[in-house]
Each structure stands twice: as structure tokens, then as C-alpha cells.
Amino acid sequence: MAISDSDPRVFFAAERTLLAWLRTGLTIIAIGFMVARFGLFVRLMSLQVQPHRLDTLSLSAGLGIAFVIVGSLAIFLAAIQHSRFIATLTPHDLPPTYSKKIAIILSLLVAALGIVLAGYLLFTSN
């Protein structure tokens, strides 16, 4: 099978890589959220034993926030790397009617929402 001059497979392979990083980052963010909220659950259960213990940022909340930030950073860096790679492709490697910006915008939006989630977890963990 001959390959034509227009071969968008390179672009789609790069986009699949970006989406794999997006899934990985979302998984890390979800793990961070669960770690932070599980720590809150444990602290609330311990209030029944020691009522005045809800005054410091717990280790699980700190680890959860760190996971959320790392996941968001992974998504942000993957979007930057993808946009740099796409800029190096020749026009015949790009599909003619497909927007190459949608995946980048989506990734940057998810990364920004991850940072907002980290802020939310930080301010509601006390």
C-alpha cells in the first residue's frame, strides 16, 4: 500500500500521545482528590474521639494537593510539548479540515481546572 503525499498519521499519533498524557494527568488528579478527601474523612471520624483536632493541614491533604498539582503540571507540559511538535510538522502531515488547536485548548483548560481544584482543596482542608 502506497503512502500518499498527505499523511496525517503523524499528527494523529502526536494527538494520541497528548490524550494519553491527559488521561494520565487526570488519573493523578483524581488520586490526589481521593487522598485529600480521605484524610478529611479520617479527621472527621477522629473528632468523635478528640473534638479539637481539626486545626492543621493534615499530611493526606498536603499529599492530595501535591498530587493534584503534579497532575495539572503534567497536563500543562504535555500541551506545551504537543504544540511545539505540531509547529514542526509540514502542511502535508496535517489533516486539511481538522483543528489542531482543540486538543491543546482542552488540555490547558483541564490543567487550569486542576489548579483551581488544588486551591479549593487547600482552602477547604482546614
C-alpha positions as CSV (number, residue, x, y, z in Angstrom):
1,M,0.0,0.0,0.0
2,A,1.5,3.3,-1.1
3,I,1.5,6.3,1.2
4,S,0.2,9.5,-0.3
5,D,1.8,12.9,0.0
6,S,-0.8,13.8,2.6
7,D,-0.1,11.6,5.6
8,P,-1.9,12.9,8.8
9,R,-0.9,9.8,10.7
10,V,2.0,11.6,12.2
11,F,-0.4,14.3,13.6
12,F,-2.9,11.8,14.9
13,A,-0.1,9.8,16.6
14,A,1.0,13.0,18.3
15,E,-2.5,13.8,19.3
16,R,-3.0,10.3,20.8
17,T,0.1,10.9,22.8
18,L,-1.3,14.1,24.1
19,L,-4.5,12.4,25.0
20,A,-2.6,9.7,26.8
21,W,-0.9,12.3,28.9
22,L,-4.2,14.0,29.5
23,R,-5.6,10.7,30.8
24,T,-2.5,10.2,33.0
25,G,-2.8,13.7,34.4
26,L,-6.5,13.3,35.1
27,T,-5.8,10.0,36.9
28,I,-3.1,11.7,39.1
29,I,-5.5,14.5,39.9
30,A,-8.3,12.0,40.8
31,I,-5.9,10.1,43.1
32,G,-4.9,13.4,44.7
33,F,-8.5,14.4,45.3
34,M,-9.3,11.0,46.8
35,V,-6.2,11.2,49.1
36,A,-7.1,14.7,50.3
37,R,-10.8,13.8,50.9
38,F,-10.0,10.5,52.6
39,G,-7.8,12.4,55.0
40,L,-10.7,14.7,55.8
41,F,-12.9,11.7,56.4
42,V,-10.4,10.2,58.8
43,R,-10.0,13.5,60.6
44,L,-13.8,13.9,60.9
45,M,-14.0,10.4,62.3
46,S,-11.3,11.2,64.8
47,L,-13.3,14.3,66.0
48,Q,-15.5,11.9,67.9
49,V,-12.5,10.9,70.0
50,Q,-10.6,14.2,70.2
51,P,-13.0,17.1,69.5
52,H,-10.5,19.9,69.0
53,R,-8.2,18.3,66.4
54,L,-9.3,19.9,63.1
55,D,-6.9,22.9,63.1
56,T,-3.9,21.9,60.9
57,L,-3.4,20.8,57.4
58,S,-3.1,17.1,57.5
59,L,-0.5,15.0,55.7
60,S,-3.1,13.4,53.5
61,A,-4.5,16.8,52.4
62,G,-0.9,18.0,51.6
63,L,-0.2,14.9,49.6
64,G,-3.5,15.1,47.9
65,I,-2.9,18.7,46.9
66,A,0.6,17.8,45.7
67,F,-0.8,15.0,43.5
68,V,-3.4,17.4,42.0
69,I,-0.7,20.0,41.2
70,V,1.6,17.3,39.7
71,G,-1.2,16.0,37.5
72,S,-2.1,19.5,36.4
73,L,1.6,20.2,35.7
74,A,1.8,17.0,33.6
75,I,-1.2,18.0,31.5
76,F,0.2,21.6,31.0
77,L,3.6,20.4,30.0
78,A,2.1,17.8,27.6
79,A,0.1,20.5,26.0
80,I,3.2,22.7,25.5
81,Q,5.2,19.8,24.1
82,H,2.4,18.9,21.8
83,S,2.0,22.4,20.4
84,R,5.8,22.6,19.9
85,F,5.8,19.4,18.0
86,I,2.8,20.3,15.9
87,A,4.5,23.5,14.9
88,T,7.3,21.4,13.3
89,L,5.1,19.4,11.1
90,T,4.9,20.2,7.4
91,P,1.5,21.1,6.0
92,H,1.1,17.7,4.2
93,D,1.4,16.0,7.6
94,L,-1.6,17.9,8.9
95,P,-5.2,16.9,8.1
96,P,-6.8,19.6,6.0
97,T,-10.1,20.2,7.8
98,Y,-9.1,19.2,11.4
99,S,-8.5,21.8,14.0
100,K,-5.1,21.2,15.6
101,K,-5.9,23.7,18.5
102,I,-8.8,21.9,20.1
103,A,-6.8,19.3,21.9
104,I,-4.3,21.9,23.2
105,I,-7.1,24.2,24.4
106,L,-8.9,21.3,26.1
107,S,-5.6,20.3,27.8
108,L,-4.8,23.7,29.0
109,L,-8.4,24.1,30.3
110,V,-8.2,20.8,32.2
111,A,-4.8,21.9,33.7
112,A,-6.2,25.2,34.8
113,L,-9.2,23.4,36.4
114,G,-6.8,21.1,38.2
115,I,-5.0,24.2,39.7
116,V,-8.4,25.5,40.7
117,L,-9.2,22.2,42.4
118,A,-5.8,22.3,44.2
119,G,-6.7,25.8,45.5
120,Y,-10.2,24.5,46.6
121,L,-8.6,21.6,48.4
122,L,-6.1,23.9,50.1
123,F,-8.7,26.4,51.3
124,T,-11.3,23.7,52.4
125,S,-8.9,21.3,54.1
126,N,-8.9,23.2,57.4
